[in-house]
Tab-separated table of C-alpha atoms and ligand atoms in Angstrom:
chain	number	residue	atom	x	y	z
U	1	UNK	CA	23.269	7.690	3.601
U	2	UNK	CA	23.566	4.364	1.807
U	3	UNK	CA	26.015	4.064	-1.102
U	4	UNK	CA	23.843	2.873	-3.965
U	5	UNK	CA	26.617	2.813	-6.565
U	6	UNK	CA	27.073	-0.958	-6.318
U	7	UNK	CA	23.360	-1.672	-5.964
U	8	UNK	CA	22.014	-4.575	-7.986
U	9	UNK	CA	24.831	-5.590	-10.354
U	10	UNK	CA	23.464	-7.923	-13.061
U	11	UNK	CA	24.539	-11.090	-11.196
U	12	UNK	CA	23.077	-9.799	-7.896
U	13	UNK	CA	19.895	-8.912	-9.703
U	14	UNK	CA	19.578	-12.424	-11.121
U	15	UNK	CA	20.386	-14.020	-7.759
U	16	UNK	CA	17.783	-11.936	-6.015
U	17	UNK	CA	15.171	-12.811	-8.655
U	18	UNK	CA	16.071	-16.524	-8.402
U	19	UNK	CA	15.579	-16.418	-4.629
U	20	UNK	CA	12.228	-14.639	-5.037
U	21	UNK	CA	11.065	-17.131	-7.665
U	22	UNK	CA	11.915	-20.016	-5.332
U	23	UNK	CA	10.051	-18.370	-2.444
U	24	UNK	CA	7.059	-17.770	-4.758
U	25	UNK	CA	6.995	-21.447	-5.756
U	26	UNK	CA	6.824	-22.432	-2.082
U	27	UNK	CA	4.489	-19.807	-0.625
U	28	UNK	CA	1.825	-18.670	-3.061
U	29	UNK	CA	-1.879	-18.853	-2.316
U	30	UNK	CA	-5.058	-18.987	-4.303
U	31	UNK	CA	-7.310	-16.820	-2.138
U	32	UNK	CA	-10.438	-18.129	-3.847
U	33	UNK	CA	-9.833	-21.584	-2.341
U	34	UNK	CA	-7.521	-20.746	0.607
U	35	UNK	CA	-10.137	-18.510	2.267
U	36	UNK	CA	-13.555	-19.647	3.490
U	37	UNK	CA	-15.706	-16.965	1.872
U	38	UNK	CA	-18.975	-18.486	3.042
U	39	UNK	CA	-18.224	-18.394	6.780
U	40	UNK	CA	-20.672	-16.080	8.578
U	41	UNK	CA	-19.348	-12.565	9.319
U	42	UNK	CA	-19.998	-11.379	12.895
U	43	UNK	CA	-21.369	-7.789	12.767
U	44	UNK	CA	-19.879	-7.079	16.204
U	45	UNK	CA	-16.297	-7.755	15.085
U	46	UNK	CA	-13.870	-5.062	13.990
U	47	UNK	CA	-11.709	-5.531	10.893
U	48	UNK	CA	-9.063	-3.051	12.088
U	49	UNK	CA	-8.047	-2.434	15.713
U	50	UNK	CA	-10.391	0.252	17.142
U	51	UNK	CA	-7.589	2.781	17.734
U	52	UNK	CA	-6.672	2.564	14.021
U	53	UNK	CA	-10.109	3.667	12.791
U	54	UNK	CA	-9.800	7.228	11.470
U	55	UNK	CA	-12.446	8.695	13.810
U	56	UNK	CA	-11.396	6.807	16.947
U	57	UNK	CA	-11.635	9.000	20.054
U	58	UNK	CA	-13.461	11.908	18.352
U	59	UNK	CA	-16.915	13.168	19.452
U	60	UNK	CA	-18.338	11.494	16.311
U	61	UNK	CA	-16.871	8.185	17.435
U	62	UNK	CA	-18.375	8.524	20.911
U	63	UNK	CA	-21.800	9.126	19.375
U	64	UNK	CA	-21.706	5.771	17.556
U	65	UNK	CA	-22.864	2.498	19.100
U	66	UNK	CA	-20.538	-0.561	19.316
U	67	UNK	CA	-21.977	-2.181	16.206
U	68	UNK	CA	-21.692	1.051	14.178
U	69	UNK	CA	-18.058	1.410	15.232
U	70	UNK	CA	-17.359	-2.160	14.163
U	71	UNK	CA	-19.077	-1.475	10.823
U	72	UNK	CA	-17.008	1.685	10.365
U	73	UNK	CA	-13.814	-0.350	10.840
U	74	UNK	CA	-14.989	-2.946	8.311
U	75	UNK	CA	-15.851	-0.227	5.804
U	76	UNK	CA	-12.488	1.447	6.378
U	77	UNK	CA	-10.691	-1.822	5.655
U	78	UNK	CA	-12.903	-2.410	2.591
U	79	UNK	CA	-12.077	1.121	1.423
U	80	UNK	CA	-8.355	0.472	2.013
U	81	UNK	CA	-8.566	-2.732	-0.027
U	82	UNK	CA	-10.329	-0.880	-2.851
U	83	UNK	CA	-7.468	1.656	-2.772
U	84	UNK	CA	-5.227	-1.428	-2.878
U	85	UNK	CA	-6.903	-2.596	-6.099
U	86	UNK	CA	-6.465	0.856	-7.640
U	87	UNK	CA	-2.784	0.818	-6.793
U	88	UNK	CA	-2.182	-2.802	-7.801
U	89	UNK	CA	-3.695	-2.177	-11.249
U	90	UNK	CA	-1.295	0.731	-11.752
U	91	UNK	CA	1.603	-1.395	-10.510
U	92	UNK	CA	0.688	-4.328	-12.782
U	93	UNK	CA	0.645	-1.982	-15.756
U	94	UNK	CA	4.101	-0.647	-14.763
U	95	UNK	CA	5.478	-4.182	-14.322
U	96	UNK	CA	4.136	-5.322	-17.684
U	97	UNK	CA	5.820	-2.336	-19.331
U	98	UNK	CA	9.012	-3.216	-17.449
U	99	UNK	CA	8.832	-6.794	-18.780
U	100	UNK	CA	8.058	-5.567	-22.277
U	101	UNK	CA	11.375	-3.712	-22.247
U	102	UNK	CA	13.293	-6.661	-20.732
U	103	UNK	CA	14.676	-10.012	-21.859
U	104	UNK	CA	12.278	-12.699	-20.674
U	105	UNK	CA	15.022	-15.299	-20.422
U	106	UNK	CA	16.303	-13.426	-17.359
U	107	UNK	CA	15.090	-14.424	-13.905
U	108	UNK	CA	14.563	-10.743	-13.272
U	109	UNK	CA	11.896	-10.444	-15.984
U	110	UNK	CA	10.355	-13.789	-15.032
U	111	UNK	CA	9.963	-12.599	-11.475
U	112	UNK	CA	8.232	-9.419	-12.678
U	113	UNK	CA	5.611	-11.614	-14.362
U	114	UNK	CA	5.285	-13.694	-11.189
U	115	UNK	CA	4.608	-10.503	-9.275
U	116	UNK	CA	1.926	-9.505	-11.794
U	117	UNK	CA	0.294	-12.896	-11.172
U	118	UNK	CA	0.415	-12.286	-7.387
U	119	UNK	CA	-1.182	-8.858	-7.795
U	120	UNK	CA	-3.917	-10.303	-10.038
U	121	UNK	CA	-4.848	-12.721	-7.262
U	122	UNK	CA	-4.664	-9.964	-4.630
U	123	UNK	CA	-6.962	-7.630	-6.526
U	124	UNK	CA	-9.429	-10.481	-7.015
U	125	UNK	CA	-9.179	-11.285	-3.289
U	126	UNK	CA	-9.738	-7.652	-2.306
U	127	UNK	CA	-12.722	-7.374	-4.645
U	128	UNK	CA	-14.168	-10.533	-3.145
U	129	UNK	CA	-13.698	-9.125	0.365
U	130	UNK	CA	-15.425	-5.886	-0.605
U	131	UNK	CA	-18.461	-7.675	-2.004
U	132	UNK	CA	-18.597	-10.237	0.826
U	133	UNK	CA	-18.824	-7.546	3.533
U	134	UNK	CA	-21.332	-5.546	1.474
U	135	UNK	CA	-19.182	-2.469	0.798
U	136	UNK	CA	-20.754	-0.785	-2.230
U	137	UNK	CA	-17.905	-0.107	-4.660
U	138	UNK	CA	-14.278	-0.655	-5.504
U	139	UNK	CA	-14.004	2.440	-7.700
U	140	UNK	CA	-11.279	4.902	-6.714
U	141	UNK	CA	-11.967	8.616	-6.255
U	142	UNK	CA	-11.725	10.923	-9.300
U	143	UNK	CA	-8.516	12.359	-7.910
U	144	UNK	CA	-6.990	8.871	-7.756
U	145	UNK	CA	-8.146	8.103	-11.299
U	146	UNK	CA	-6.414	11.272	-12.532
U	147	UNK	CA	-3.214	10.275	-10.752
U	148	UNK	CA	-3.403	6.809	-12.294
U	149	UNK	CA	-3.748	8.285	-15.778
U	150	UNK	CA	-0.789	10.577	-15.127
U	151	UNK	CA	1.318	7.595	-14.103
U	152	UNK	CA	0.391	5.756	-17.316
U	153	UNK	CA	1.402	8.812	-19.315
U	154	UNK	CA	4.718	9.427	-17.578
U	155	UNK	CA	5.810	5.796	-17.806
U	156	UNK	CA	8.475	6.198	-15.112
U	157	UNK	CA	9.697	2.791	-13.898
U	158	UNK	CA	11.647	4.258	-10.971
U	159	UNK	CA	8.432	5.908	-9.764
U	160	UNK	CA	6.519	2.641	-10.202
U	161	UNK	CA	8.992	0.906	-7.884
U	162	UNK	CA	9.129	3.795	-5.389
U	163	UNK	CA	5.325	3.956	-5.236
U	164	UNK	CA	5.201	0.183	-4.804
U	165	UNK	CA	7.653	0.317	-1.892
U	166	UNK	CA	5.640	3.030	-0.188
U	167	UNK	CA	2.240	1.385	-0.607
U	168	UNK	CA	3.492	-2.137	0.114
U	169	UNK	CA	5.372	-1.178	3.304
U	170	UNK	CA	2.398	0.903	4.479
U	171	UNK	CA	-0.085	-1.920	3.853
U	172	UNK	CA	2.331	-4.424	5.380
U	173	UNK	CA	2.509	-2.511	8.676
U	174	UNK	CA	-1.280	-2.131	8.827
U	175	UNK	CA	-1.950	-5.766	7.983
U	176	UNK	CA	0.643	-7.141	10.429
U	177	UNK	CA	-1.279	-5.410	13.216
U	178	UNK	CA	-4.450	-7.129	11.985
U	179	UNK	CA	-2.772	-10.551	11.937
U	180	UNK	CA	-1.519	-10.086	15.509
U	181	UNK	CA	-4.949	-9.087	16.875
U	182	UNK	CA	-6.918	-12.306	17.341
U	183	UNK	CA	-10.087	-10.454	18.283
U	184	UNK	CA	-10.530	-9.051	14.771
U	185	UNK	CA	-12.781	-10.402	12.013
U	186	UNK	CA	-11.298	-13.742	10.795
U	187	UNK	CA	-12.085	-12.951	7.135
U	188	UNK	CA	-10.173	-9.660	7.222
U	189	UNK	CA	-7.259	-11.357	8.991
U	190	UNK	CA	-7.152	-14.162	6.401
U	191	UNK	CA	-6.950	-11.567	3.609
U	192	UNK	CA	-4.225	-9.700	5.508
U	193	UNK	CA	-2.195	-12.884	6.090
U	194	UNK	CA	-2.015	-13.882	2.424
U	195	UNK	CA	-1.181	-10.340	1.416
U	196	UNK	CA	1.606	-9.904	3.973
U	197	UNK	CA	3.319	-13.171	2.980
U	198	UNK	CA	3.324	-12.431	-0.748
U	199	UNK	CA	4.091	-8.713	-0.505
U	200	UNK	CA	7.346	-9.295	1.400
U	201	UNK	CA	8.778	-10.615	-1.893
U	202	UNK	CA	7.571	-7.604	-3.853
U	203	UNK	CA	9.345	-5.255	-1.472
U	204	UNK	CA	12.516	-7.351	-1.859
U	205	UNK	CA	12.248	-6.963	-5.632
U	206	UNK	CA	11.493	-3.239	-5.740
U	207	UNK	CA	14.107	-1.965	-3.293
U	208	UNK	CA	17.328	-2.862	-5.194
U	209	UNK	CA	15.660	-1.734	-8.452
U	210	UNK	CA	14.903	1.664	-7.015
U	211	UNK	CA	18.423	1.924	-5.528
U	212	UNK	CA	19.924	1.155	-8.922
U	213	UNK	CA	17.807	3.719	-10.759
U	214	UNK	CA	18.233	6.371	-8.079
U	215	UNK	CA	22.041	5.983	-8.194
U	216	UNK	CA	21.990	6.870	-11.886
U	217	UNK	CA	19.573	9.788	-11.674
U	218	UNK	CA	20.816	13.316	-12.341
U	219	UNK	CA	20.485	15.935	-9.609
U	220	UNK	CA	17.678	17.890	-11.365
U	221	UNK	CA	15.694	14.694	-11.962
U	222	UNK	CA	16.171	13.685	-8.357
U	223	UNK	CA	14.718	17.002	-7.206
U	224	UNK	CA	11.560	16.412	-9.289
U	225	UNK	CA	11.383	12.769	-8.235
U	226	UNK	CA	11.477	13.658	-4.520
U	227	UNK	CA	8.469	15.945	-4.912
U	228	UNK	CA	6.529	13.603	-7.158
U	229	UNK	CA	6.922	10.720	-4.704
U	230	UNK	CA	5.771	12.886	-1.787
U	231	UNK	CA	2.621	13.781	-3.767
U	232	UNK	CA	2.005	10.162	-4.746
U	233	UNK	CA	2.406	8.972	-1.137
U	234	UNK	CA	0.083	11.654	0.170
U	235	UNK	CA	-2.595	10.877	-2.437
U	236	UNK	CA	-2.337	7.128	-1.915
U	237	UNK	CA	-2.943	7.523	1.806
U	238	UNK	CA	-5.786	10.005	1.242
U	239	UNK	CA	-7.412	7.268	-0.862
U	240	UNK	CA	-7.485	4.802	2.033
U	241	UNK	CA	-10.618	6.228	3.632
U	242	UNK	CA	-13.070	7.110	0.882
U	243	UNK	CA	-15.700	9.658	2.091
U	244	UNK	CA	-18.438	7.117	1.334
U	245	UNK	CA	-17.247	5.237	4.452
U	246	UNK	CA	-18.483	8.153	6.570
U	247	UNK	CA	-21.672	8.670	4.589
U	248	UNK	CA	-22.560	5.003	5.104
U	249	UNK	CA	-22.214	5.486	8.880
U	250	UNK	CA	-24.781	8.318	8.654
U	251	UNK	CA	-22.117	10.999	9.188
U	252	UNK	CA	-21.519	14.185	7.246
U	253	UNK	CA	-18.546	13.159	5.049
U	254	UNK	CA	-17.000	16.652	4.998
U	255	UNK	CA	-17.204	17.093	8.772
U	256	UNK	CA	-15.952	13.521	9.315
U	257	UNK	CA	-12.978	14.045	6.998
U	258	UNK	CA	-12.105	17.188	8.911
U	259	UNK	CA	-12.397	15.357	12.255
U	260	UNK	CA	-10.180	12.521	10.955
U	261	UNK	CA	-7.635	15.025	9.652
U	262	UNK	CA	-7.330	16.605	13.118
U	263	UNK	CA	-7.437	13.288	14.995
U	264	UNK	CA	-4.104	12.502	16.729
U	265	UNK	CA	-4.911	8.760	16.720
U	266	UNK	CA	-5.288	8.793	12.958
U	267	UNK	CA	-2.110	10.821	12.525
U	268	UNK	CA	-0.214	8.294	14.680
U	269	UNK	CA	-1.602	5.414	12.606
U	270	UNK	CA	-0.334	6.943	9.366
U	271	UNK	CA	3.060	7.836	10.820
U	272	UNK	CA	3.458	4.318	12.252
U	273	UNK	CA	2.410	2.554	9.041
U	274	UNK	CA	4.647	4.785	6.893
U	275	UNK	CA	7.710	4.447	9.155
U	276	UNK	CA	9.562	1.671	7.314
U	277	UNK	CA	9.130	3.216	3.871
U	278	UNK	CA	10.068	6.665	5.135
U	279	UNK	CA	13.204	5.196	6.764
U	280	UNK	CA	14.233	3.542	3.504
U	281	UNK	CA	13.641	6.663	1.400
U	282	UNK	CA	15.500	8.812	3.932
U	283	UNK	CA	18.475	6.459	3.868
U	284	UNK	CA	18.641	6.759	0.087
U	285	UNK	CA	18.151	10.528	0.148
U	286	UNK	CA	14.774	10.391	-1.631
U	287	UNK	CA	13.355	12.062	1.447
U	288	UNK	CA	15.592	14.937	2.462
U	289	UNK	CA	15.093	18.311	4.093
U	290	UNK	CA	13.653	19.798	0.899
U	291	UNK	CA	10.603	17.514	1.004
U	292	UNK	CA	10.309	16.633	4.695
U	293	UNK	CA	7.648	19.332	5.232
U	294	UNK	CA	5.503	17.692	2.518
U	295	UNK	CA	5.743	14.321	4.286
U	296	UNK	CA	4.940	15.980	7.616
U	297	UNK	CA	1.921	17.817	6.208
U	298	UNK	CA	0.625	14.483	4.901
U	299	UNK	CA	1.042	13.049	8.429
U	300	UNK	CA	3.483	10.455	7.135
U	301	UNK	CA	6.353	11.797	9.192
U	302	UNK	CA	6.051	12.725	12.894
U	303	UNK	CA	6.056	16.442	13.718
U	304	UNK	CA	9.380	17.702	14.982
N	401	FE2	FE1	-0.734	-6.974	-3.504
N	402	FE2	FE1	2.742	-6.054	-4.268
């Protein structure tokens, strides 16, 4: 396990923030002008690789035609981006609170504001993607809205950073696969490319912050934190495929959710996309034997 006792001393914290600010100045994008939103969208093209669509390989999948499968992948990506907006709004709120409690002459606080600006552009980009491909809504599920309200109430900065690391690493893994696959919809890949580049900095900001806060946490608080993060991770991933995705494909949403839940392809996708975050949390001891079964049940950790 990593020794976090020396994590992020004030000078290291400032150096890290300085580096991130410099990288932001060089590689930041305005998605409204950097992406060609008017280019025609080919209805035959997938947005996610076929084997990463939640129903891939199931009898329901085999009953769909090629164009319906492509549409299902586009809707799944649109649903994932709407979950992204939900999460980014929560994160922005957490970062603003973090800044409010900080000294804005520090690079550390200035970078937090820079990250808020990045997330503002991302949420706008995701919303634009959703409306461009004709997905009907960016509203999160009721369950997700409740979780968001709970996060606002608890005001736990360590949890904000831990949640950010989980969601950002998960999205990063998914979107890197999209960037690599040249056969996928160019619009979806353009969105993924901008997001991957800018999110790498956010992960580099959140990790030492979480290490620092975790090192100071008492044993009883750690025990609660471990469980709370497992719940947050599980709920965030559940939010990725909203049941309306299935309803729009003419499928029974309850039966489709059950089929996805049992689908080994979909379990592999979640385990693969969660791998980096799970590795980091395990190294710190935020995932240990007491909560491993929760991560396994959520299909975010491979079965033994
Ligand atoms: Fe983002
Ligand atoms: Fe981010």
